Coordinates of C-alpha atoms and ligand atoms in Angstrom, one line a residue:
X1 CA -0.2 105.2 153.6
X2 CA 3.2 105.3 152.0
X3 CA 3.1 108.0 149.3
X4 CA 6.2 106.8 147.6
X5 CA 6.3 104.4 144.7
X6 CA 9.2 102.1 145.1
X7 CA 10.7 99.7 142.5
X8 CA 12.7 97.0 144.3
X9 CA 15.0 94.9 142.2
X10 CA 15.6 91.5 143.7
X11 CA 18.5 89.4 142.3
X12 CA 18.5 85.6 141.8
X13 CA 20.6 85.1 145.0
X14 CA 18.3 87.3 147.1
X15 CA 15.2 85.2 147.3
X16 CA 14.6 85.8 151.0
X17 CA 11.2 87.0 152.2
X18 CA 12.9 89.1 154.9
X19 CA 15.4 90.7 152.5
X20 CA 16.3 94.2 153.7
X21 CA 15.1 96.0 150.6
X22 CA 11.7 94.2 150.8
X23 CA 11.0 95.5 154.3
X24 CA 8.0 97.8 154.6
X25 CA 6.7 97.3 151.0
X26 CA 3.4 99.0 150.3
X27 CA 1.3 96.5 148.3
X28 CA -0.7 99.3 146.8
X29 CA 2.1 101.3 145.4
X30 CA 5.3 99.3 145.3
X31 CA 6.6 96.8 142.8
X32 CA 9.2 94.1 143.0
X33 CA 11.2 93.4 139.8
X34 CA 13.0 90.1 139.0
X35 CA 14.9 89.6 135.8
X36 CA 16.4 86.5 134.2
X37 CA 19.3 87.8 132.1
X38 CA 21.8 86.3 129.7
X39 CA 24.7 88.2 130.9
X40 CA 24.5 86.7 134.4
X41 CA 23.8 83.2 133.1
X42 CA 26.7 83.2 130.7
X43 CA 29.6 85.5 131.9
X44 CA 31.2 82.2 132.8
X45 CA 29.8 78.9 131.5
X46 CA 27.6 78.1 134.5
X47 CA 26.6 74.6 135.1
X48 CA 23.1 74.1 133.5
X49 CA 21.8 72.8 136.9
X50 CA 22.9 76.0 138.6
X51 CA 21.0 78.1 136.0
X52 CA 18.0 75.9 136.4
X53 CA 18.1 76.3 140.2
X54 CA 18.3 80.1 140.0
X55 CA 15.6 80.6 137.4
X56 CA 13.2 78.1 138.9
X57 CA 13.7 79.5 142.4
X58 CA 13.2 83.0 141.1
X59 CA 9.9 82.0 139.4
X60 CA 8.7 80.3 142.5
X61 CA 9.7 83.3 144.6
X62 CA 7.9 85.7 142.3
X63 CA 4.7 83.5 142.6
X64 CA 5.0 83.4 146.4
X65 CA 5.3 87.2 146.6
X66 CA 2.3 87.6 144.3
X67 CA 0.3 85.2 146.6
X68 CA 1.2 87.6 149.4
X69 CA -0.5 90.4 147.4
X70 CA 2.8 92.0 146.3
X71 CA 3.0 93.4 142.8
X72 CA 5.7 91.7 140.8
X73 CA 7.2 92.4 137.4
X74 CA 9.0 89.3 136.1
X75 CA 11.2 89.2 133.0
X76 CA 11.8 85.7 131.7
X77 CA 14.9 85.0 129.7
X78 CA 13.1 84.5 126.4
X79 CA 10.9 87.6 126.8
X80 CA 11.4 89.5 123.5
X81 CA 11.8 92.8 125.4
X82 CA 14.6 91.4 127.6
X83 CA 17.7 93.6 127.1
X84 CA 20.0 90.9 128.5
X85 CA 21.7 92.5 131.5
X86 CA 20.7 93.6 135.0
X87 CA 21.6 97.3 134.7
X88 CA 19.9 97.6 131.3
X89 CA 16.7 95.9 132.6
X90 CA 16.7 98.2 135.6
X91 CA 17.0 101.2 133.3
X92 CA 14.2 99.9 131.1
X93 CA 11.8 99.4 134.0
X94 CA 12.8 102.7 135.6
X95 CA 11.8 104.5 132.4
X96 CA 8.6 102.4 132.0
X97 CA 7.4 102.8 135.6
X98 CA 8.9 106.1 136.6
X99 CA 9.2 105.1 140.3
X100 CA 10.0 107.7 143.0
X101 CA 12.7 105.4 144.5
X102 CA 14.8 102.4 143.4
X103 CA 15.7 100.0 146.1
X104 CA 18.2 97.1 146.2
X105 CA 20.0 95.0 148.7
X106 CA 23.8 94.9 148.2
X107 CA 25.0 92.4 145.7
X108 CA 27.1 89.2 146.1
X109 CA 29.3 90.0 143.2
X110 CA 31.5 93.1 143.0
X111 CA 31.3 93.2 139.2
X112 CA 27.5 93.4 139.2
X113 CA 27.3 95.9 142.1
X114 CA 29.8 98.1 140.3
X115 CA 27.9 98.0 137.1
X116 CA 24.7 99.0 138.9
X117 CA 26.5 101.8 140.7
X118 CA 27.8 103.0 137.3
X119 CA 24.5 102.7 135.4
X120 CA 23.4 106.2 135.9
X121 CA 20.4 105.5 138.2
X122 CA 20.1 106.6 141.8
X123 CA 19.7 103.4 143.9
X124 CA 19.0 103.2 147.6
X125 CA 21.2 100.4 148.8
X126 CA 20.3 98.2 151.8
X127 CA 22.9 96.3 153.9
X128 CA 22.4 92.5 153.4
X129 CA 21.2 91.6 156.9
X130 CA 21.2 87.9 156.0
X131 CA 24.8 87.7 157.1
X132 CA 25.9 88.0 160.8
X133 CA 28.7 90.3 160.0
X134 CA 28.2 93.4 157.8
X135 CA 30.9 94.6 155.4
X136 CA 31.5 97.6 157.7
X137 CA 31.9 95.4 160.8
X138 CA 34.3 93.1 159.1
X139 CA 36.4 96.0 157.9
X140 CA 36.6 97.5 161.3
X141 CA 37.6 94.1 162.8
X142 CA 40.3 93.7 160.1
X143 CA 41.6 97.3 160.4
X144 CA 45.3 97.5 161.4
X145 CA 45.7 93.7 161.2
X146 CA 48.6 92.7 158.9
X147 CA 47.3 89.1 158.6
X148 CA 43.8 87.9 159.2
X149 CA 43.0 84.6 160.9
X150 CA 39.6 82.9 160.6
X151 CA 39.9 81.4 164.0
X152 CA 39.9 84.8 165.8
X153 CA 37.1 86.1 163.6
X154 CA 35.1 83.0 164.4
X155 CA 35.5 83.5 168.1
X156 CA 34.1 87.0 167.7
X157 CA 31.1 85.6 165.8
X158 CA 30.5 83.0 168.5
X159 CA 30.4 85.7 171.1
X160 CA 28.2 88.0 168.9
X161 CA 25.7 85.2 168.2
X162 CA 25.9 83.5 171.6
X163 CA 26.1 80.2 169.8
X164 CA 27.6 77.4 172.0
X165 CA 28.6 80.0 174.6
X166 CA 28.3 79.4 178.4
X167 CA 26.7 82.0 180.7
X168 CA 30.2 83.3 181.6
X169 CA 31.2 83.9 178.0
X170 CA 33.4 80.8 177.7
X171 CA 32.9 78.3 174.9
X172 CA 30.8 75.2 175.6
X173 CA 33.1 72.2 176.0
X174 CA 36.0 74.3 177.1
X175 CA 37.5 74.9 173.6
X176 CA 36.5 77.0 170.7
X177 CA 37.4 74.4 168.0
X178 CA 37.2 70.6 167.9
X179 CA 38.6 70.2 164.4
X180 CA 41.2 67.7 165.5
X181 CA 38.3 65.2 166.1
X182 CA 36.9 65.8 162.6
X183 CA 39.4 64.1 160.4
X184 CA 38.4 60.5 160.3
X185 CA 38.4 58.4 157.1
X186 CA 35.2 56.5 156.4
X187 CA 35.4 53.1 157.9
X188 CA 34.1 50.1 156.0
X189 CA 30.4 49.5 156.7
X190 CA 29.5 53.1 157.5
X191 CA 26.8 54.1 155.0
X192 CA 26.0 57.7 154.5
X193 CA 22.4 58.8 153.9
X194 CA 21.7 60.1 150.4
X195 CA 20.3 63.7 150.8
X196 CA 16.6 64.3 150.3
X197 CA 15.7 64.7 146.6
X198 CA 13.0 66.7 145.0
X199 CA 11.2 66.1 141.7
X200 CA 10.6 68.8 139.2
X201 CA 7.2 70.5 139.2
X202 CA 5.8 72.2 136.1
X203 CA 7.7 75.4 136.7
X204 CA 11.0 73.6 137.0
X205 CA 10.2 71.4 134.0
X206 CA 9.7 74.5 131.9
X207 CA 13.0 75.9 133.1
X208 CA 14.8 72.6 132.5
X209 CA 13.6 72.7 128.9
X210 CA 14.7 76.4 128.5
X211 CA 18.1 75.8 129.9
X212 CA 18.6 72.5 128.0
X213 CA 17.9 74.5 124.8
X214 CA 19.8 77.7 125.5
X215 CA 22.8 76.5 127.4
X216 CA 23.6 73.2 125.7
X217 CA 27.2 74.4 125.2
X218 CA 27.9 74.7 129.0
X219 CA 29.6 71.8 130.8
X220 CA 27.6 69.6 133.1
X221 CA 24.5 67.5 132.8
X222 CA 20.9 68.4 133.6
X223 CA 19.8 64.8 134.1
X224 CA 20.3 64.5 137.8
X225 CA 18.7 67.8 138.8
X226 CA 16.8 67.0 142.1
X227 CA 17.5 70.1 144.1
X228 CA 14.9 72.1 146.1
X229 CA 13.7 75.4 144.5
X230 CA 11.3 76.6 147.1
X231 CA 11.7 77.6 150.8
X232 CA 9.5 74.7 151.8
X233 CA 11.6 72.1 150.0
X234 CA 14.9 73.6 151.1
X235 CA 13.6 73.3 154.7
X236 CA 12.8 69.6 154.0
X237 CA 16.4 69.1 152.7
X238 CA 17.7 70.7 155.9
X239 CA 15.3 68.7 158.2
X240 CA 16.4 65.5 156.6
X241 CA 20.0 66.4 157.1
X242 CA 19.4 67.2 160.8
X243 CA 17.8 63.8 161.3
X244 CA 20.1 61.6 159.3
X245 CA 23.3 63.4 158.3
X246 CA 24.5 65.8 161.0
X247 CA 25.5 63.2 163.6
X248 CA 28.1 61.9 161.1
X249 CA 29.2 65.3 159.9
X250 CA 31.8 65.9 162.6
X251 CA 33.7 62.7 162.4
X252 CA 33.6 62.2 158.6
X253 CA 33.8 65.9 157.4
X254 CA 37.1 65.3 155.7
X255 CA 36.5 61.8 154.4
X256 CA 36.1 61.0 150.7
X257 CA 34.7 57.8 149.1
X258 CA 34.2 56.5 145.5
X259 CA 30.8 57.1 144.1
X260 CA 29.7 58.8 147.3
X261 CA 29.2 62.4 146.2
X262 CA 27.6 63.7 149.4
X263 CA 28.7 61.5 152.4
X264 CA 27.6 63.3 155.6
X265 CA 27.5 66.8 154.1
X266 CA 24.3 68.8 154.1
X267 CA 24.2 69.9 150.4
X268 CA 22.5 73.1 151.5
X269 CA 25.0 75.7 150.3
X270 CA 23.2 76.5 147.1
X271 CA 19.8 76.9 148.8
X272 CA 21.4 79.0 151.6
X273 CA 23.4 81.2 149.2
X274 CA 20.3 82.1 147.1
X275 CA 18.2 82.8 150.2
X276 CA 16.0 79.8 150.6
X277 CA 17.5 79.1 154.0
X278 CA 18.5 81.3 156.8
X279 CA 21.9 81.0 158.5
X280 CA 20.8 82.0 162.0
X281 CA 18.0 79.4 161.9
X282 CA 20.4 76.7 160.7
X283 CA 22.9 77.5 163.5
X284 CA 20.2 77.6 166.1
X285 CA 18.8 74.2 164.9
X286 CA 22.3 72.7 165.1
X287 CA 22.9 74.1 168.6
X288 CA 19.5 72.7 169.7
X289 CA 20.4 69.3 168.3
X290 CA 23.5 69.3 170.5
X291 CA 21.8 70.6 173.6
X292 CA 19.1 68.0 173.3
X293 CA 21.8 65.3 173.1
X294 CA 21.1 64.3 169.5
X295 CA 24.6 65.0 168.2
X296 CA 28.1 65.3 169.7
X297 CA 29.8 68.6 170.3
X298 CA 32.4 68.1 167.6
X299 CA 29.6 67.8 165.0
X300 CA 27.7 70.8 166.2
X301 CA 30.8 73.1 166.7
X302 CA 32.3 72.0 163.4
X303 CA 29.1 72.8 161.5
X304 CA 28.5 76.1 163.1
X305 CA 32.2 77.1 162.5
X306 CA 31.7 76.5 158.7
X307 CA 28.6 78.8 158.7
X308 CA 29.5 81.7 161.1
X309 CA 33.3 81.2 160.8
X310 CA 34.4 80.3 157.3
X311 CA 31.4 81.5 155.4
X312 CA 31.2 85.0 157.0
X313 CA 35.0 85.3 157.0
X314 CA 35.5 84.7 153.2
X315 CA 32.7 87.2 152.5
X316 CA 34.4 89.8 154.7
X317 CA 37.7 89.3 153.0
X318 CA 36.0 89.5 149.6
X319 CA 34.4 92.9 150.2
X320 CA 37.4 94.2 152.0
X321 CA 39.9 93.4 149.2
X322 CA 37.9 93.6 146.0
X323 CA 38.6 94.5 143.2
X324 CA 42.3 94.0 143.5
X325 CA 41.9 90.6 145.3
X326 CA 40.8 89.0 142.0
X327 CA 44.1 89.6 140.3
X328 CA 46.3 88.1 143.1
X329 CA 48.9 85.6 141.7
X330 CA 51.7 85.5 144.1
X331 CA 53.4 82.5 142.5
X332 CA 53.1 84.0 139.0
X333 CA 51.2 81.0 137.7
X334 CA 50.3 81.0 134.0
X335 CA 49.6 77.4 133.0
X336 CA 46.2 77.0 131.4
X337 CA 43.6 74.9 133.1
X338 CA 43.8 71.3 131.7
X339 CA 40.8 70.4 129.5
X340 CA 40.0 67.4 131.8
X341 CA 38.7 69.8 134.4
X342 CA 35.7 70.4 132.1
X343 CA 35.3 66.8 130.9
X344 CA 36.5 64.5 133.8
X345 CA 38.5 62.5 131.2
X346 CA 41.6 61.6 133.1
X347 CA 43.1 58.4 134.5
X348 CA 43.8 60.2 137.8
X349 CA 41.1 58.5 139.8
X350 CA 40.7 61.0 142.6
X351 CA 40.3 63.8 140.0
X352 CA 38.0 61.7 137.8
X353 CA 35.8 61.1 140.9
X354 CA 35.7 64.7 142.1
X355 CA 35.2 66.2 138.6
X356 CA 32.8 63.5 137.5
X357 CA 30.4 64.1 140.3
X358 CA 30.8 67.9 139.9
X359 CA 29.6 67.6 136.3
X360 CA 26.8 65.3 137.3
X361 CA 25.5 67.1 140.4
X362 CA 27.2 70.5 140.3
X363 CA 28.5 69.5 143.7
X364 CA 31.6 68.4 145.4
X365 CA 32.2 68.6 149.1
X366 CA 34.8 70.8 150.7
X367 CA 37.7 68.4 150.9
X368 CA 37.3 67.3 147.3
X369 CA 37.4 70.9 146.2
X370 CA 40.3 71.8 148.5
X371 CA 42.5 68.7 148.5
X372 CA 41.8 67.1 145.1
X373 CA 40.9 69.5 142.3
X374 CA 42.3 72.5 144.2
X375 CA 45.4 70.8 145.4
X376 CA 46.2 69.6 141.8
X377 CA 45.7 73.1 140.4
X378 CA 48.0 74.6 143.1
X379 CA 50.7 71.9 142.6
X380 CA 50.5 72.1 138.8
X381 CA 50.8 75.9 138.8
X382 CA 47.6 76.7 137.0
X383 CA 46.7 80.3 136.4
X384 CA 44.5 81.4 139.4
X385 CA 42.0 83.3 137.2
X386 CA 41.3 80.1 135.2
X387 CA 40.9 78.0 138.3
X388 CA 38.5 80.6 139.8
X389 CA 36.5 80.6 136.6
X390 CA 36.1 76.8 136.7
X391 CA 34.9 76.8 140.3
X392 CA 32.5 79.7 139.7
X393 CA 31.1 77.9 136.6
X394 CA 30.8 74.3 137.8
X395 CA 29.3 74.5 141.3
X396 CA 25.6 75.1 142.0
X397 CA 26.5 77.2 145.1
X398 CA 29.2 79.3 143.5
X399 CA 28.8 83.1 143.8
X400 CA 31.7 85.4 143.5
X401 CA 31.8 86.5 147.2
X402 CA 32.3 83.0 148.4
X403 CA 33.9 81.2 145.5
X404 CA 36.7 83.7 144.8
X405 CA 38.3 83.8 148.3
X406 CA 38.0 80.1 148.7
X407 CA 39.6 79.4 145.4
X408 CA 42.1 82.2 145.0
X409 CA 43.0 82.5 148.7
X410 CA 42.4 79.2 150.4
X411 CA 43.3 76.9 147.5
X412 CA 45.7 78.8 145.3
X413 CA 47.4 80.9 148.1
X414 CA 47.5 83.5 145.3
X415 CA 46.8 86.3 147.8
X416 CA 50.2 85.6 149.5
X417 CA 48.6 84.2 152.6
X418 CA 46.2 87.0 153.5
X419 CA 43.2 84.6 154.0
X420 CA 45.0 81.5 155.2
X421 CA 48.4 81.2 156.8
X422 CA 49.8 78.4 154.6
X423 CA 49.0 76.7 151.3
X424 CA 46.9 73.5 151.6
X425 CA 49.4 71.5 149.5
X426 CA 49.6 67.8 150.0
X427 CA 51.0 64.7 148.3
X428 CA 49.0 61.6 147.3
X429 CA 49.4 60.3 150.9
X430 CA 46.8 62.6 152.2
X431 CA 44.3 61.5 149.5
X432 CA 45.1 57.9 150.3
X433 CA 44.5 58.4 154.0
X434 CA 41.2 60.1 153.6
X435 CA 39.7 58.1 150.7
X436 CA 39.5 54.8 148.8
X437 CA 40.4 56.5 145.5
X438 CA 43.9 55.2 145.2
X439 CA 42.7 51.6 145.0
X440 CA 41.0 52.3 141.7
X441 CA 43.7 54.4 140.2
X442 CA 46.0 53.8 137.2
X443 CA 48.8 55.5 139.3
X444 CA 50.6 54.1 142.3
X445 CA 50.4 56.2 145.4
X446 CA 53.4 54.4 146.9
X447 CA 55.6 55.6 144.1
X448 CA 56.9 59.1 143.4
X449 CA 59.4 59.0 140.6
X450 CA 58.4 56.1 138.3
X451 CA 56.4 56.4 135.2
X452 CA 53.3 55.1 137.0
X453 CA 53.9 57.1 140.2
X454 CA 51.0 59.2 141.7
X455 CA 51.3 62.6 140.1
X456 CA 50.5 64.4 143.4
X457 CA 53.7 63.0 144.9
X458 CA 56.3 64.5 142.6
X459 CA 54.2 67.6 141.9
X460 CA 54.0 68.3 145.7
X461 CA 57.8 68.4 146.0
X462 CA 58.2 70.2 142.7
X463 CA 55.9 72.9 144.0
X464 CA 57.9 73.2 147.2
X465 CA 61.2 73.4 145.3
X466 CA 60.0 75.9 142.7
X467 CA 58.5 78.3 145.3
X468 CA 61.0 77.9 148.1
X469 CA 62.0 81.6 148.0
X470 CA 58.4 82.5 148.9
X471 CA 57.5 79.6 151.2
X472 CA 60.6 78.7 153.1
X473 CA 60.3 81.6 155.4
X474 CA 56.8 80.7 156.4
X475 CA 57.0 79.3 159.9
X476 CA 54.2 76.8 159.3
X477 CA 56.2 75.3 156.4
X478 CA 59.4 74.8 158.3
X479 CA 59.0 71.1 159.0
X480 CA 58.2 70.4 155.3
X481 CA 61.4 72.2 154.1
X482 CA 63.5 70.4 156.8
X483 CA 62.2 67.1 155.2
X484 CA 63.2 68.3 151.8
X485 CA 66.7 69.3 153.0
X486 CA 67.2 65.9 154.5
X487 CA 66.3 64.2 151.2
X488 CA 69.3 62.8 149.2
X489 CA 70.2 65.1 146.3
X490 CA 69.5 62.2 143.8
X491 CA 66.0 61.8 145.1
X492 CA 65.3 65.5 144.9
X493 CA 66.5 65.4 141.3
X494 CA 64.3 62.4 140.4
X495 CA 61.3 64.1 141.9
X496 CA 62.0 67.3 140.1
X497 CA 62.5 65.4 136.8
X498 CA 59.2 63.5 137.2
X499 CA 57.4 66.8 138.0
X500 CA 58.9 68.4 134.9
X501 CA 57.7 65.4 132.8
X502 CA 54.1 65.7 134.1
X503 CA 54.0 69.5 133.7
X504 CA 55.4 69.1 130.1
X505 CA 52.6 66.8 129.4
X506 CA 50.0 69.3 130.6
X507 CA 51.8 72.0 128.5
X508 CA 51.5 69.8 125.5
X509 CA 47.7 69.6 126.1
X510 CA 47.9 65.9 127.1
X511 CA 45.6 64.4 129.7
X512 CA 47.2 62.6 132.7
Ligands
LIG1 P1 28.7 71.2 154.4 O1 30.0 70.5 154.3 O2 27.6 70.4 154.9 O3 29.0 72.5 155.2 C1 27.9 73.3 155.8 C2 27.9 74.7 155.2 O4 29.0 75.4 155.7 C3 28.0 74.8 153.7 O5 26.7 74.6 153.2 C4 28.4 76.2 153.6 O6 27.4 77.1 153.6 C5 29.3 76.4 154.8 N1 30.7 76.4 154.4 C6 31.6 75.4 154.7 N2 32.8 75.7 154.3 C7 32.8 76.9 153.8 C8 33.7 77.8 153.2 N3 35.0 77.5 153.1 N4 33.3 78.9 152.7 C9 32.0 79.3 152.8 N5 31.0 78.5 153.3 C10 31.4 77.3 153.8 N6 31.0 77.3 149.2 C11 30.0 78.0 148.6 O7 28.9 78.1 149.2 N7 30.1 78.5 147.3 C12 31.3 78.4 146.6 O8 31.3 78.9 145.5 C13 32.3 77.7 147.2 N8 33.5 77.5 146.5 C14 34.5 76.8 147.1 C15 35.7 76.7 146.4 C16 36.7 76.0 146.9 C17 38.0 75.9 146.1 C18 36.6 75.5 148.2 C19 37.8 74.7 148.8 C20 35.5 75.6 148.9 C21 34.4 76.3 148.4 N9 33.2 76.4 149.1 C22 32.2 77.1 148.5 C23 33.0 76.0 150.5 C24 32.5 74.6 150.6 O9 33.2 73.7 149.8 C25 31.0 74.5 150.3 O10 30.3 75.4 151.0 C26 30.4 73.1 150.7 O11 31.2 72.1 150.0 C27 29.0 73.0 150.3 O12 28.4 71.8 150.5 P2 27.5 71.5 151.8 O13 26.3 72.4 151.8 O14 27.2 70.0 151.7 O15 28.4 71.8 153.0
LIG2 FE1 44.9 60.3 143.2 FE2 47.5 59.5 143.4 FE3 45.6 58.2 144.7 FE4 45.7 58.1 142.0 S1 47.2 57.3 143.4 S2 43.9 58.4 143.3 S3 46.4 60.2 141.6 S4 46.2 60.3 145.1

């Protein structure tokens, strides 16, 4: 029998039964500790649904561990002894239980991991094996590369996992990436399935009441909470998507539609990020769906790329570059985040739709985050730290390792192009092509310089003009700058002027 008494601290995003630090637990002598703490719930104003998800999933996980005979100490938020932070709770329990060893799996947040490393306790750290690529493997892949590219990393992950790989090592279908087929707008008459919903059991109801009372000042509504909080329900969400959503994922991955918050997206990111789903199993299910002829290759490859390409890549960049990465601001932006990001009160219809559903469901899909709210923040020159705080707070799936590189790198290009080769900037024409938002908008997407012109149009050119010193030399921006040069001087001036007017309104605290 194991003679060592271990205390294993499990965080709210580590709710996996096969978590590295939980391996080999001795049910007689070891204890698992889970703590709900105010510091983690409020260091940014997290959406109340996100706090509900995490606390409820933690409580369900603790119960499931106990049912397996494992000893668990659970500290609820309103426990009078609760000291309010993860390190202080670990210190308290270490002193109460006097374990021989403290065990943890590496964190998803640099700030928290650092504070635990600095808290004066000797912790035995375990590599987070829930990811395909370890921090060390990523750093060795990135070594000596001036610029990283997701596409090359993704190919490595395909080879490593064997997903959609032929016997001779070549990619199934003869290409690594079928993204060009994944850019269709939603045609009339195509109806997307609403993802599976889950009603609140007594544990979740208790948490909803607690969160409603303690976090009423945070933005976002609790009313629509219908998310899975157990492994079984998360699996049901996934199974439903496999049956009804995945086939449409490829074609309509980039589409947006009014009052359609989810379209053909899986809505699994939050469950996956906290450990209720397993990335290898998800990818294997998608591959099987393709091999059995249930879905097309562009849907299967596209989905697998998001999981073993983008998801692992952004995590690798985060751990490679933190803590300096968080302060990147290559354009020197300092404009405060407009208030309407927190309220949705704007006449810009695409923003109202994307922000409105984010407040209601703590969810927006990738293109809404990238090409609507993110694009606006980039074009309007908002301070990256404030944009990052908003994304971290508002989305149910937001954890620092995944939110920060997506926002600061992919959206704001604030890392100078380390993560992505060019900024994802676009005018209103892109939003018009990929959605029906412009039809219900107070602004005209066909206009650029009039008082009722789509704000994205002039702000797009304003952005390119104001940052030409940095961006003109980027080969991938060459065509755009050629178009700008060909534009008559008077048009350029009118665009600049309209952009100035819009930015002045933001600076005056007015909504658009
Ligand atoms: P689907 O569209 O169905 O995609 C399937 C899965 O692929 C997702 O569940 C997710 O796990 C993974 N995935 C897809 N794209 C990415 C990506 N770029 N990075 C990491 N994983 C990806 N995702 C988060 O999980 N947490 C975040 O905090 C987060 N912040 C983002 C911020 C910005 C500015 C942008 C542009 C993207 C962000 N993403 C984030 C990525 C992506 O938007 C979400 O993963 C996705 O919208 C989740 O919805 P879904 O489960 O329906 O995904
Ligand atoms: Fe958005 Fe412009 Fe379309 Fe309005 S017109 S919905 S602001 S892209």
